[in-house]
mmCIF file of C-alpha atoms and ligand atoms in Angstrom:
data_model
loop_
_atom_site.group_PDB
_atom_site.id
_atom_site.type_symbol
_atom_site.label_atom_id
_atom_site.label_comp_id
_atom_site.label_asym_id
_atom_site.label_seq_id
_atom_site.Cartn_x
_atom_site.Cartn_y
_atom_site.Cartn_z
ATOM 1 C CA MET I 636 -40.423 -47.697 -42.671
ATOM 2 C CA LYS I 637 -40.044 -51.000 -40.701
ATOM 3 C CA ASP I 638 -40.146 -50.658 -37.006
ATOM 4 C CA LYS I 639 -37.510 -53.184 -36.308
ATOM 5 C CA VAL I 640 -34.302 -52.947 -38.536
ATOM 6 C CA LYS I 641 -31.909 -55.770 -38.329
ATOM 7 C CA ILE I 642 -28.370 -54.980 -39.803
ATOM 8 C CA LEU I 643 -25.584 -57.726 -40.113
ATOM 9 C CA ALA I 644 -22.292 -55.982 -39.954
ATOM 10 C CA ILE I 645 -18.754 -57.055 -40.687
ATOM 11 C CA GLU I 646 -15.384 -55.490 -39.184
ATOM 12 C CA SER I 647 -12.191 -57.000 -40.503
ATOM 13 C CA SER I 648 -9.930 -53.628 -41.031
ATOM 14 C CA CYS I 649 -7.114 -54.943 -38.988
ATOM 15 C CA ASP I 650 -6.458 -57.983 -36.716
ATOM 16 C CA GLU I 651 -9.871 -59.126 -35.577
ATOM 17 C CA THR I 652 -12.425 -60.972 -37.916
ATOM 18 C CA ALA I 653 -16.193 -59.755 -36.691
ATOM 19 C CA ALA I 654 -19.611 -60.055 -37.427
ATOM 20 C CA ALA I 655 -22.583 -58.880 -35.449
ATOM 21 C CA VAL I 656 -26.480 -58.642 -35.492
ATOM 22 C CA VAL I 657 -27.605 -55.352 -34.313
ATOM 23 C CA GLU I 658 -31.362 -54.434 -34.208
ATOM 24 C CA ASN I 659 -32.228 -50.451 -34.581
ATOM 25 C CA GLY I 660 -28.916 -49.208 -33.867
ATOM 26 C CA ARG I 661 -28.610 -50.273 -30.124
ATOM 27 C CA ASN I 662 -29.843 -53.383 -29.412
ATOM 28 C CA VAL I 663 -26.784 -56.046 -30.266
ATOM 29 C CA LEU I 664 -28.572 -59.671 -30.912
ATOM 30 C CA SER I 665 -25.031 -61.143 -31.452
ATOM 31 C CA ASN I 666 -21.513 -59.831 -31.245
ATOM 32 C CA VAL I 667 -18.772 -62.552 -32.491
ATOM 33 C CA ILE I 668 -14.934 -61.068 -32.484
ATOM 34 C CA LEU I 669 -12.443 -63.856 -33.512
ATOM 35 C CA SER I 670 -8.958 -62.052 -32.574
ATOM 36 C CA GLN I 671 -5.811 -62.942 -34.176
ATOM 37 C CA ILE I 672 -3.651 -61.810 -31.606
ATOM 38 C CA GLU I 673 -2.035 -64.903 -30.639
ATOM 39 C CA ILE I 674 -0.716 -65.247 -33.948
ATOM 40 C CA HIS I 675 0.690 -61.745 -34.455
ATOM 41 C CA LYS I 676 2.169 -61.476 -31.076
ATOM 42 C CA GLU I 677 5.122 -63.643 -32.409
ATOM 43 C CA PHE I 678 6.171 -60.775 -34.841
ATOM 44 C CA GLY I 679 5.350 -58.385 -32.034
ATOM 45 C CA GLY I 680 2.652 -56.325 -33.990
ATOM 46 C CA VAL I 681 0.311 -57.293 -37.065
ATOM 47 C CA VAL I 682 1.705 -58.569 -40.141
ATOM 48 C CA PRO I 683 -0.693 -57.424 -42.948
ATOM 49 C CA GLU I 684 -0.460 -60.484 -45.200
ATOM 50 C CA VAL I 685 -0.934 -62.682 -42.470
ATOM 51 C CA ALA I 686 -4.147 -60.864 -41.055
ATOM 52 C CA SER I 687 -5.662 -60.768 -44.630
ATOM 53 C CA ARG I 688 -5.238 -64.484 -44.742
ATOM 54 C CA LYS I 689 -6.523 -65.180 -41.448
ATOM 55 C CA HIS I 690 -9.713 -63.010 -42.314
ATOM 56 C CA ILE I 691 -10.355 -65.100 -45.662
ATOM 57 C CA GLU I 692 -10.039 -68.161 -43.630
ATOM 58 C CA ASN I 693 -12.193 -67.386 -40.984
ATOM 59 C CA ILE I 694 -14.923 -64.659 -42.123
ATOM 60 C CA ASN I 695 -17.705 -67.460 -43.181
ATOM 61 C CA ASP I 696 -17.745 -69.405 -39.668
ATOM 62 C CA VAL I 697 -17.846 -65.738 -38.233
ATOM 63 C CA VAL I 698 -20.524 -64.406 -40.058
ATOM 64 C CA GLU I 699 -22.602 -67.711 -39.347
ATOM 65 C CA LYS I 700 -22.185 -67.717 -36.019
ATOM 66 C CA ALA I 701 -23.356 -64.210 -35.726
ATOM 67 C CA LEU I 702 -26.406 -65.258 -37.613
ATOM 68 C CA LYS I 703 -26.619 -68.445 -35.034
ATOM 69 C CA ASP I 704 -26.169 -66.732 -32.104
ATOM 70 C CA ALA I 705 -28.635 -63.853 -33.169
ATOM 71 C CA ASN I 706 -31.373 -66.616 -34.416
ATOM 72 C CA VAL I 707 -31.491 -64.892 -37.467
ATOM 73 C CA LYS I 708 -31.855 -66.022 -41.163
ATOM 74 C CA LEU I 709 -29.950 -64.096 -43.743
ATOM 75 C CA GLU I 710 -33.346 -63.342 -45.832
ATOM 76 C CA GLU I 711 -34.275 -61.512 -41.976
ATOM 77 C CA ILE I 712 -31.432 -59.218 -42.540
ATOM 78 C CA ASP I 713 -32.271 -55.652 -43.722
ATOM 79 C CA ALA I 714 -29.129 -54.654 -44.882
ATOM 80 C CA VAL I 715 -25.513 -55.628 -44.995
ATOM 81 C CA ALA I 716 -22.667 -53.119 -43.361
ATOM 82 C CA VAL I 717 -19.046 -53.283 -43.533
ATOM 83 C CA THR I 718 -15.883 -51.251 -42.217
ATOM 84 C CA TYR I 719 -14.262 -49.754 -45.691
ATOM 85 C CA GLY I 720 -11.215 -47.909 -44.271
ATOM 86 C CA PRO I 721 -9.393 -46.644 -42.412
ATOM 87 C CA GLY I 722 -7.331 -49.746 -42.005
ATOM 88 C CA LEU I 723 -4.890 -52.237 -43.620
ATOM 89 C CA VAL I 724 -6.171 -52.532 -47.383
ATOM 90 C CA GLY I 725 -6.028 -56.283 -47.526
ATOM 91 C CA ALA I 726 -7.697 -57.077 -44.340
ATOM 92 C CA LEU I 727 -10.554 -54.458 -45.461
ATOM 93 C CA LEU I 728 -10.752 -55.924 -48.715
ATOM 94 C CA VAL I 729 -11.781 -59.306 -47.495
ATOM 95 C CA GLY I 730 -14.858 -57.973 -45.370
ATOM 96 C CA ILE I 731 -15.825 -55.871 -48.062
ATOM 97 C CA ASN I 732 -15.712 -58.518 -50.865
ATOM 98 C CA PHE I 733 -17.600 -60.911 -48.557
ATOM 99 C CA ALA I 734 -20.300 -58.205 -47.465
ATOM 100 C CA LYS I 735 -20.653 -57.314 -51.210
ATOM 101 C CA GLY I 736 -21.200 -61.200 -52.090
ATOM 102 C CA LEU I 737 -23.640 -61.570 -49.308
ATOM 103 C CA ALA I 738 -25.951 -58.246 -50.679
ATOM 104 C CA TYR I 739 -25.555 -59.099 -54.161
ATOM 105 C CA GLY I 740 -26.929 -62.649 -53.556
ATOM 106 C CA TRP I 741 -29.640 -61.884 -51.284
ATOM 107 C CA LYS I 742 -30.545 -58.412 -52.756
ATOM 108 C CA LYS I 743 -29.860 -56.748 -49.699
ATOM 109 C CA PRO I 744 -28.732 -52.932 -49.466
ATOM 110 C CA LEU I 745 -25.087 -52.423 -48.687
ATOM 111 C CA ILE I 746 -23.927 -50.043 -46.144
ATOM 112 C CA ALA I 747 -20.255 -48.700 -46.049
ATOM 113 C CA VAL I 748 -18.775 -47.649 -42.467
ATOM 114 C CA ASN I 749 -16.090 -45.491 -41.544
ATOM 115 C CA HIS I 750 -14.058 -47.722 -38.688
ATOM 116 C CA ILE I 751 -13.340 -44.569 -36.225
ATOM 117 C CA GLU I 752 -17.162 -43.461 -37.133
ATOM 118 C CA GLY I 753 -17.982 -46.915 -35.705
ATOM 119 C CA HIS I 754 -15.531 -46.497 -32.267
ATOM 120 C CA ILE I 755 -17.598 -43.423 -31.753
ATOM 121 C CA ASN I 756 -21.092 -45.177 -32.287
ATOM 122 C CA SER I 757 -20.158 -47.955 -29.544
ATOM 123 C CA ASN I 758 -20.980 -45.636 -27.074
ATOM 124 C CA TYR I 759 -24.916 -45.565 -28.171
ATOM 125 C CA ILE I 760 -25.197 -49.511 -27.463
ATOM 126 C CA GLU I 761 -25.101 -49.476 -23.528
ATOM 127 C CA ASN I 762 -25.969 -45.707 -23.164
ATOM 128 C CA LYS I 763 -29.319 -45.615 -24.312
ATOM 129 C CA ASN I 764 -30.264 -42.071 -23.665
ATOM 130 C CA LEU I 765 -26.737 -41.021 -25.033
ATOM 131 C CA GLN I 766 -27.906 -38.359 -27.716
ATOM 132 C CA PRO I 767 -25.766 -36.057 -29.968
ATOM 133 C CA PRO I 768 -24.302 -33.278 -29.618
ATOM 134 C CA PHE I 769 -21.068 -34.756 -27.651
ATOM 135 C CA VAL I 770 -17.423 -34.971 -27.489
ATOM 136 C CA CYS I 771 -15.735 -37.957 -28.103
ATOM 137 C CA LEU I 772 -11.933 -39.014 -27.500
ATOM 138 C CA VAL I 773 -11.406 -41.880 -29.849
ATOM 139 C CA ALA I 774 -7.878 -43.129 -28.712
ATOM 140 C CA SER I 775 -6.661 -46.826 -30.431
ATOM 141 C CA GLY I 776 -3.674 -48.307 -32.094
ATOM 142 C CA GLY I 777 -4.218 -46.464 -35.634
ATOM 143 C CA HIS I 778 -5.932 -42.830 -34.216
ATOM 144 C CA THR I 779 -5.978 -41.012 -31.498
ATOM 145 C CA HIS I 780 -8.843 -37.618 -32.366
ATOM 146 C CA LEU I 781 -10.757 -35.766 -30.444
ATOM 147 C CA VAL I 782 -14.117 -35.397 -32.375
ATOM 148 C CA TYR I 783 -17.142 -33.057 -31.846
ATOM 149 C CA VAL I 784 -20.257 -35.326 -32.614
ATOM 150 C CA GLU I 785 -23.048 -32.743 -33.810
ATOM 151 C CA ASP I 786 -25.429 -35.022 -34.934
ATOM 152 C CA TYR I 787 -25.859 -38.698 -36.007
ATOM 153 C CA GLY I 788 -23.063 -39.126 -38.825
ATOM 154 C CA LYS I 789 -22.158 -35.367 -38.522
ATOM 155 C CA TYR I 790 -18.876 -34.892 -37.082
ATOM 156 C CA GLU I 791 -15.947 -32.333 -36.845
ATOM 157 C CA VAL I 792 -12.773 -33.513 -36.168
ATOM 158 C CA LEU I 793 -11.273 -31.045 -33.306
ATOM 159 C CA GLY I 794 -7.740 -32.621 -33.148
ATOM 160 C CA VAL I 795 -5.529 -35.309 -34.072
ATOM 161 C CA THR I 796 -2.410 -36.659 -33.072
ATOM 162 C CA ARG I 797 0.702 -35.332 -35.289
ATOM 163 C CA ASP I 798 2.419 -38.201 -35.019
ATOM 164 C CA ASP I 799 1.747 -41.561 -33.179
ATOM 165 C CA ALA I 800 -1.182 -42.760 -31.892
ATOM 166 C CA ALA I 801 -1.827 -43.258 -28.182
ATOM 167 C CA GLY I 802 -2.208 -47.021 -28.504
ATOM 168 C CA GLU I 803 0.916 -47.248 -30.861
ATOM 169 C CA ALA I 804 2.973 -45.225 -28.128
ATOM 170 C CA PHE I 805 1.712 -47.827 -25.454
ATOM 171 C CA ASP I 806 2.536 -50.898 -27.893
ATOM 172 C CA LYS I 807 6.309 -49.258 -28.771
ATOM 173 C CA VAL I 808 6.786 -48.472 -24.888
ATOM 174 C CA ALA I 809 5.558 -52.094 -23.821
ATOM 175 C CA ARG I 810 8.329 -53.553 -26.359
ATOM 176 C CA ALA I 811 10.919 -51.509 -25.134
ATOM 177 C CA LEU I 812 10.201 -52.660 -21.640
ATOM 178 C CA GLY I 813 10.166 -56.487 -23.078
ATOM 179 C CA LEU I 814 6.210 -56.751 -21.423
ATOM 180 C CA GLY I 815 4.884 -58.038 -25.061
ATOM 181 C CA TYR I 816 2.384 -56.950 -27.437
ATOM 182 C CA PRO I 817 -0.141 -55.692 -27.644
ATOM 183 C CA GLY I 818 1.312 -53.289 -25.078
ATOM 184 C CA GLY I 819 -1.723 -51.205 -23.597
ATOM 185 C CA PRO I 820 -3.203 -53.945 -21.718
ATOM 186 C CA LEU I 821 0.423 -54.971 -20.302
ATOM 187 C CA ILE I 822 1.213 -51.379 -19.329
ATOM 188 C CA ASP I 823 -1.962 -50.846 -17.755
ATOM 189 C CA LYS I 824 -1.358 -54.004 -15.661
ATOM 190 C CA ALA I 825 2.507 -53.066 -14.865
ATOM 191 C CA ALA I 826 1.384 -49.567 -13.766
ATOM 192 C CA LYS I 827 -0.851 -50.740 -11.340
ATOM 193 C CA ALA I 828 1.781 -51.748 -9.080
ATOM 194 C CA GLY I 829 4.339 -48.881 -10.062
ATOM 195 C CA ASN I 830 4.590 -45.455 -8.844
ATOM 196 C CA LYS I 831 3.027 -42.501 -11.141
ATOM 197 C CA LYS I 832 5.229 -39.794 -10.104
ATOM 198 C CA ALA I 833 8.412 -41.789 -9.832
ATOM 199 C CA ILE I 834 9.761 -40.508 -13.100
ATOM 200 C CA LYS I 835 8.745 -36.824 -14.474
ATOM 201 C CA PHE I 836 7.911 -37.860 -18.142
ATOM 202 C CA PRO I 837 7.277 -34.849 -20.516
ATOM 203 C CA ARG I 838 3.487 -34.149 -21.377
ATOM 204 C CA ALA I 839 3.580 -33.028 -25.144
ATOM 205 C CA ILE I 840 1.676 -29.774 -26.220
ATOM 206 C CA ILE I 841 -0.386 -29.938 -23.276
ATOM 207 C CA ASP I 842 -0.463 -25.899 -22.655
ATOM 208 C CA ASP I 843 -0.866 -25.397 -26.674
ATOM 209 C CA GLU I 844 -4.158 -23.873 -27.612
ATOM 210 C CA SER I 845 -4.758 -26.950 -30.184
ATOM 211 C CA LEU I 846 -6.373 -29.998 -29.648
ATOM 212 C CA ASP I 847 -3.766 -31.777 -31.367
ATOM 213 C CA PHE I 848 -1.918 -34.815 -29.597
ATOM 214 C CA SER I 849 1.905 -35.760 -30.060
ATOM 215 C CA PHE I 850 3.219 -38.741 -28.555
ATOM 216 C CA SER I 851 6.681 -39.289 -30.134
ATOM 217 C CA GLY I 852 8.353 -37.202 -27.823
ATOM 218 C CA LEU I 853 7.242 -38.973 -24.866
ATOM 219 C CA LYS I 854 8.457 -42.174 -26.336
ATOM 220 C CA SER I 855 11.631 -41.056 -26.976
ATOM 221 C CA ALA I 856 11.845 -39.832 -23.293
ATOM 222 C CA VAL I 857 11.094 -43.316 -22.151
ATOM 223 C CA LEU I 858 13.380 -45.015 -24.602
ATOM 224 C CA ASN I 859 16.342 -42.478 -23.378
ATOM 225 C CA TYR I 860 15.575 -43.081 -19.765
ATOM 226 C CA LEU I 861 15.878 -46.938 -20.406
ATOM 227 C CA HIS I 862 19.498 -46.388 -22.412
ATOM 228 C CA ASN I 863 20.501 -43.884 -19.891
ATOM 229 C CA SER I 864 19.669 -46.514 -16.742
ATOM 230 C CA GLN I 865 21.767 -48.981 -18.510
ATOM 231 C CA GLN I 866 24.669 -47.046 -19.301
ATOM 232 C CA LYS I 867 24.736 -46.040 -15.577
ATOM 233 C CA ASN I 868 24.041 -49.481 -14.378
ATOM 234 C CA GLU I 869 20.810 -48.076 -12.585
ATOM 235 C CA LYS I 870 17.959 -50.562 -11.689
ATOM 236 C CA VAL I 871 15.009 -50.047 -13.778
ATOM 237 C CA ILE I 872 11.616 -50.787 -11.920
ATOM 238 C CA ILE I 873 9.236 -51.585 -15.235
ATOM 239 C CA GLU I 874 6.038 -51.019 -12.884
ATOM 240 C CA ASP I 875 7.482 -47.350 -11.988
ATOM 241 C CA VAL I 876 8.072 -46.355 -15.912
ATOM 242 C CA ALA I 877 5.023 -48.032 -16.874
ATOM 243 C CA ALA I 878 3.196 -45.754 -14.315
ATOM 244 C CA SER I 879 4.993 -42.663 -14.785
ATOM 245 C CA PHE I 880 4.575 -42.886 -18.854
ATOM 246 C CA GLN I 881 0.861 -43.983 -18.660
ATOM 247 C CA GLU I 882 0.250 -41.068 -16.411
ATOM 248 C CA ALA I 883 1.993 -39.057 -18.916
ATOM 249 C CA VAL I 884 -0.201 -40.405 -21.972
ATOM 250 C CA VAL I 885 -3.503 -40.123 -19.896
ATOM 251 C CA GLU I 886 -3.052 -36.421 -18.216
ATOM 252 C CA VAL I 887 -2.598 -35.129 -22.082
ATOM 253 C CA LEU I 888 -5.684 -36.943 -23.133
ATOM 254 C CA VAL I 889 -8.143 -35.818 -20.301
ATOM 255 C CA MET I 890 -6.855 -32.300 -20.301
ATOM 256 C CA LYS I 891 -7.164 -31.961 -24.067
ATOM 257 C CA THR I 892 -10.974 -33.733 -23.999
ATOM 258 C CA ILE I 893 -11.617 -31.633 -21.174
ATOM 259 C CA LYS I 894 -10.603 -28.486 -23.200
ATOM 260 C CA ALA I 895 -12.817 -29.454 -26.282
ATOM 261 C CA ALA I 896 -15.777 -30.065 -23.795
ATOM 262 C CA LYS I 897 -15.725 -26.386 -22.549
ATOM 263 C CA GLN I 898 -15.206 -25.210 -26.079
ATOM 264 C CA LYS I 899 -18.244 -26.768 -27.106
ATOM 265 C CA ASN I 900 -20.319 -26.098 -24.055
ATOM 266 C CA LEU I 901 -21.957 -29.803 -24.139
ATOM 267 C CA LYS I 902 -23.725 -32.265 -21.530
ATOM 268 C CA TYR I 903 -21.806 -35.353 -22.643
ATOM 269 C CA VAL I 904 -17.961 -36.621 -22.668
ATOM 270 C CA ALA I 905 -17.448 -40.030 -24.331
ATOM 271 C CA LEU I 906 -14.775 -42.485 -25.104
ATOM 272 C CA ALA I 907 -14.233 -44.629 -27.415
ATOM 273 C CA GLY I 908 -10.966 -47.219 -29.161
ATOM 274 C CA GLY I 909 -8.816 -49.986 -27.948
ATOM 275 C CA VAL I 910 -6.997 -47.472 -25.560
ATOM 276 C CA ALA I 911 -10.487 -46.454 -23.752
ATOM 277 C CA SER I 912 -10.025 -49.713 -22.145
ATOM 278 C CA ASN I 913 -7.204 -48.236 -20.152
ATOM 279 C CA SER I 914 -8.213 -48.152 -16.422
ATOM 280 C CA ARG I 915 -6.056 -45.122 -15.699
ATOM 281 C CA LEU I 916 -7.780 -43.345 -18.282
ATOM 282 C CA ARG I 917 -11.381 -44.277 -17.677
ATOM 283 C CA GLU I 918 -10.877 -43.204 -13.980
ATOM 284 C CA LYS I 919 -9.057 -39.861 -14.434
ATOM 285 C CA LEU I 920 -11.595 -38.775 -17.281
ATOM 286 C CA GLN I 921 -14.267 -39.861 -14.765
ATOM 287 C CA GLU I 922 -13.068 -37.669 -12.099
ATOM 288 C CA GLU I 923 -12.440 -34.279 -14.251
ATOM 289 C CA CYS I 924 -16.189 -35.064 -15.917
ATOM 290 C CA HIS I 925 -17.145 -34.948 -12.568
ATOM 291 C CA LYS I 926 -15.315 -31.793 -11.571
ATOM 292 C CA TYR I 927 -16.857 -29.694 -14.518
ATOM 293 C CA ASN I 928 -20.090 -31.500 -14.150
ATOM 294 C CA TYR I 929 -20.034 -33.563 -17.498
ATOM 295 C CA GLU I 930 -21.980 -36.635 -17.895
ATOM 296 C CA PHE I 931 -18.963 -39.358 -18.856
ATOM 297 C CA VAL I 932 -20.034 -42.305 -21.120
ATOM 298 C CA LYS I 933 -17.846 -45.124 -22.617
ATOM 299 C CA PRO I 934 -18.336 -48.520 -24.033
ATOM 300 C CA SER I 935 -17.455 -51.693 -21.789
ATOM 301 C CA SER I 936 -14.072 -53.377 -23.085
ATOM 302 C CA ILE I 937 -15.732 -55.595 -25.503
ATOM 303 C CA LEU I 938 -16.958 -52.535 -27.439
ATOM 304 C CA CYS I 939 -13.610 -50.762 -27.017
ATOM 305 C CA THR I 940 -11.468 -53.145 -29.055
ATOM 306 C CA ASP I 941 -12.650 -53.716 -32.776
ATOM 307 C CA ASN I 942 -16.074 -55.220 -33.316
ATOM 308 C CA ALA I 943 -18.787 -55.462 -35.587
ATOM 309 C CA ALA I 944 -21.554 -54.398 -33.098
ATOM 310 C CA MET I 945 -20.259 -50.810 -33.552
ATOM 311 C CA ILE I 946 -20.561 -50.906 -37.357
ATOM 312 C CA GLY I 947 -24.225 -52.122 -37.219
ATOM 313 C CA CYS I 948 -24.980 -49.371 -34.972
ATOM 314 C CA ALA I 949 -23.239 -46.643 -36.895
ATOM 315 C CA ALA I 950 -24.874 -48.442 -40.315
ATOM 316 C CA TYR I 951 -28.426 -48.082 -38.650
ATOM 317 C CA TYR I 952 -28.204 -44.213 -38.725
ATOM 318 C CA LYS I 953 -27.312 -44.253 -42.376
ATOM 319 C CA TYR I 954 -29.945 -46.672 -43.034
ATOM 320 C CA MET I 955 -32.460 -44.185 -41.609
ATOM 321 C CA LYS I 956 -31.147 -41.856 -44.101
ATOM 322 C CA ASN I 957 -30.958 -43.862 -47.387
ATOM 323 C CA LEU I 958 -27.092 -43.888 -47.280
ATOM 324 C CA PHE I 959 -26.353 -46.758 -49.718
ATOM 325 C CA ALA I 960 -23.257 -48.367 -51.290
ATOM 326 C CA ASP I 961 -23.215 -49.927 -54.525
ATOM 327 C CA GLY I 962 -21.184 -52.894 -55.788
ATOM 328 C CA SER I 963 -18.136 -50.201 -56.475
ATOM 329 C CA LEU I 964 -17.340 -49.825 -52.893
ATOM 330 C CA ASN I 965 -13.550 -50.187 -52.462
ATOM 331 C CA ALA I 966 -11.128 -50.306 -49.206
ATOM 332 C CA ILE I 967 -9.907 -46.732 -48.221
ATOM 333 C CA PRO I 968 -6.954 -47.602 -45.836
ATOM 334 C CA ASN I 969 -6.401 -43.580 -44.858
ATOM 335 C CA LEU I 970 -10.114 -42.694 -44.938
ATOM 336 C CA GLU I 971 -10.621 -39.419 -42.963
ATOM 337 C CA LEU I 972 -13.907 -39.171 -40.616
ATOM 338 C CA ALA I 973 -15.908 -36.521 -42.457
ATOM 339 C CA ASN I 974 -19.734 -35.395 -42.662
HETATM 340 O O1 KG4 U 537 -9.117 -50.165 -31.440
HETATM 341 P P1 KG4 U 537 -8.243 -51.267 -31.726
HETATM 342 O O2 KG4 U 537 -8.677 -52.676 -31.251
HETATM 343 O O3 KG4 U 537 -7.569 -51.444 -32.766
HETATM 344 C C1 KG4 U 537 -7.497 -50.251 -33.530
HETATM 345 O O4 KG4 U 537 -8.433 -49.794 -34.178
HETATM 346 O O5 KG4 U 537 -6.240 -49.778 -33.564
HETATM 347 O O6 KG4 U 537 -6.862 -50.488 -30.698
HETATM 348 C C2 KG4 U 537 -5.925 -51.329 -30.152
HETATM 349 C C3 KG4 U 537 -4.796 -50.863 -29.465
HETATM 350 C C4 KG4 U 537 -3.635 -51.136 -28.926
HETATM 351 O O7 KG4 U 537 -2.527 -50.354 -29.594
HETATM 352 C C5 KG4 U 537 -3.504 -51.384 -27.582
HETATM 353 O O8 KG4 U 537 -2.242 -51.783 -27.299
HETATM 354 C C6 KG4 U 537 -4.484 -50.592 -27.181
HETATM 355 O O9 KG4 U 537 -5.509 -50.334 -28.163
HETATM 356 N N1 KG4 U 537 -5.097 -50.923 -25.746
HETATM 357 C C7 KG4 U 537 -4.529 -50.432 -24.622
HETATM 358 C C8 KG4 U 537 -5.494 -50.967 -24.012
HETATM 359 N N2 KG4 U 537 -5.981 -52.228 -24.191
HETATM 360 C C9 KG4 U 537 -5.808 -52.223 -25.671
HETATM 361 N N3 KG4 U 537 -3.802 -49.280 -24.326
HETATM 362 C C10 KG4 U 537 -4.168 -48.955 -22.951
HETATM 363 N N4 KG4 U 537 -4.523 -49.701 -21.950
HETATM 364 C C11 KG4 U 537 -5.321 -50.475 -22.367
HETATM 365 N N5 KG4 U 537 -5.817 -51.302 -21.167
HETATM 366 ZN ZN1 ZN U 538 -10.439 -49.901 -34.011
#
C-alpha cells in the first residue's frame, strides 16, 4: 500500500459544485466550492433542474481548479470519489457521471460516498487526534441525525427528525420573517440583536426517551405567533423572534446530543452539516460538553457547508478497505446511512 494516497473527490448533491484533492484522508491539498446560492436566492430555495444545469456547466472548471490548486496531475491521483446520495437526483447524476468518466478514462478506482458520512468525516480534517468512537450530530438543510460512529465507516443512527430537518426549519422561519434565503445564517445574525427569552416557543419531544427530533410544531408555532401579532396589530420584533426560535432549536439539538453521549459513555462529541455553523449551537454545545467532561469537536464553517474535502476524507477510509464502486454506480436520492 502506498504511503501517500491522493484522492480526487467530487460533490454535487445539492447546490454546491465542489471538488477537492485529499491526501491520506486528513490532509486537504485543495478544496474548491462553487456555490449556486445567488442563483437560487431569487426563487427562495433550490430549484432542482437549475441546480443540475449549473453543475453540468461548472463541473469541468471546478475539478480542473481543484487539481491545479493541489498542484497534482490526474495521473498522480490514486482514486476518484463521488457523492452518490442522499440528495437531488439530477444534481447527483452530474457528479457521478463525471467521476465515472475520469475513473474509466484514467483507469482509477471509483469510490462512492454517502453525503451524510462525508459531513461526519469533515470532523477528522481539522481535529487530527479525533478517532472513533464518538457521537456526532449532523444537522443540515435536508437531515437531522444523531449518529454513533463506532469505527471508520461504521455507523449507528441513534435518532432522526420525524418531520422537518433543523436547517429546513431555519429556512422556513426566515422566509416567514422576510429575512431571505438561505435562512440559517440570516436568523443567526438577527438573533444576535434579539432576546432569546422574549417568546416561549415549544421544545418538541425534549423529555421524550427517544433521541428523535421534531421541528414542524415549532415552525407552526412561529407562524402562528406572527399571524396572531398581525391580527392584533402588535409590533413584531424580528430579532426577538429569531433569537427565541433559534434557542428552541438549539436547546433540543444540544440536550439530545448530550443524552446520546451519556448513553454511549464516550470521550468525544462532534458536530457536522450546514447548521453546525450556527454560532449559538456551537456555543451551547461547547458549554454542555464542558459541564459533562466531553471533548467537543467541530469543523470550521467552510467544512460545515457542502464540500468535497469531506467526501475525499470519507473515501480514504473506504480505499484502505478496498471498498470500490463499479461502472454501474447510480444516484440514490434517499440513501440511508448504513455500515
Ligand atoms: O449541509 P448543507 O450546506 O446542505 C445540505 O446538505 O442540506 O446545509 C444547508 C443548511 C441550510 O438549511 C442553511 O440555512 C443551514 O444549513 N445553515 C444554518 C447556518 N448556516 C447554514 N443554519 C443555522 N445557522 C447557521 N449559521
Ligand atoms: Zn450537506
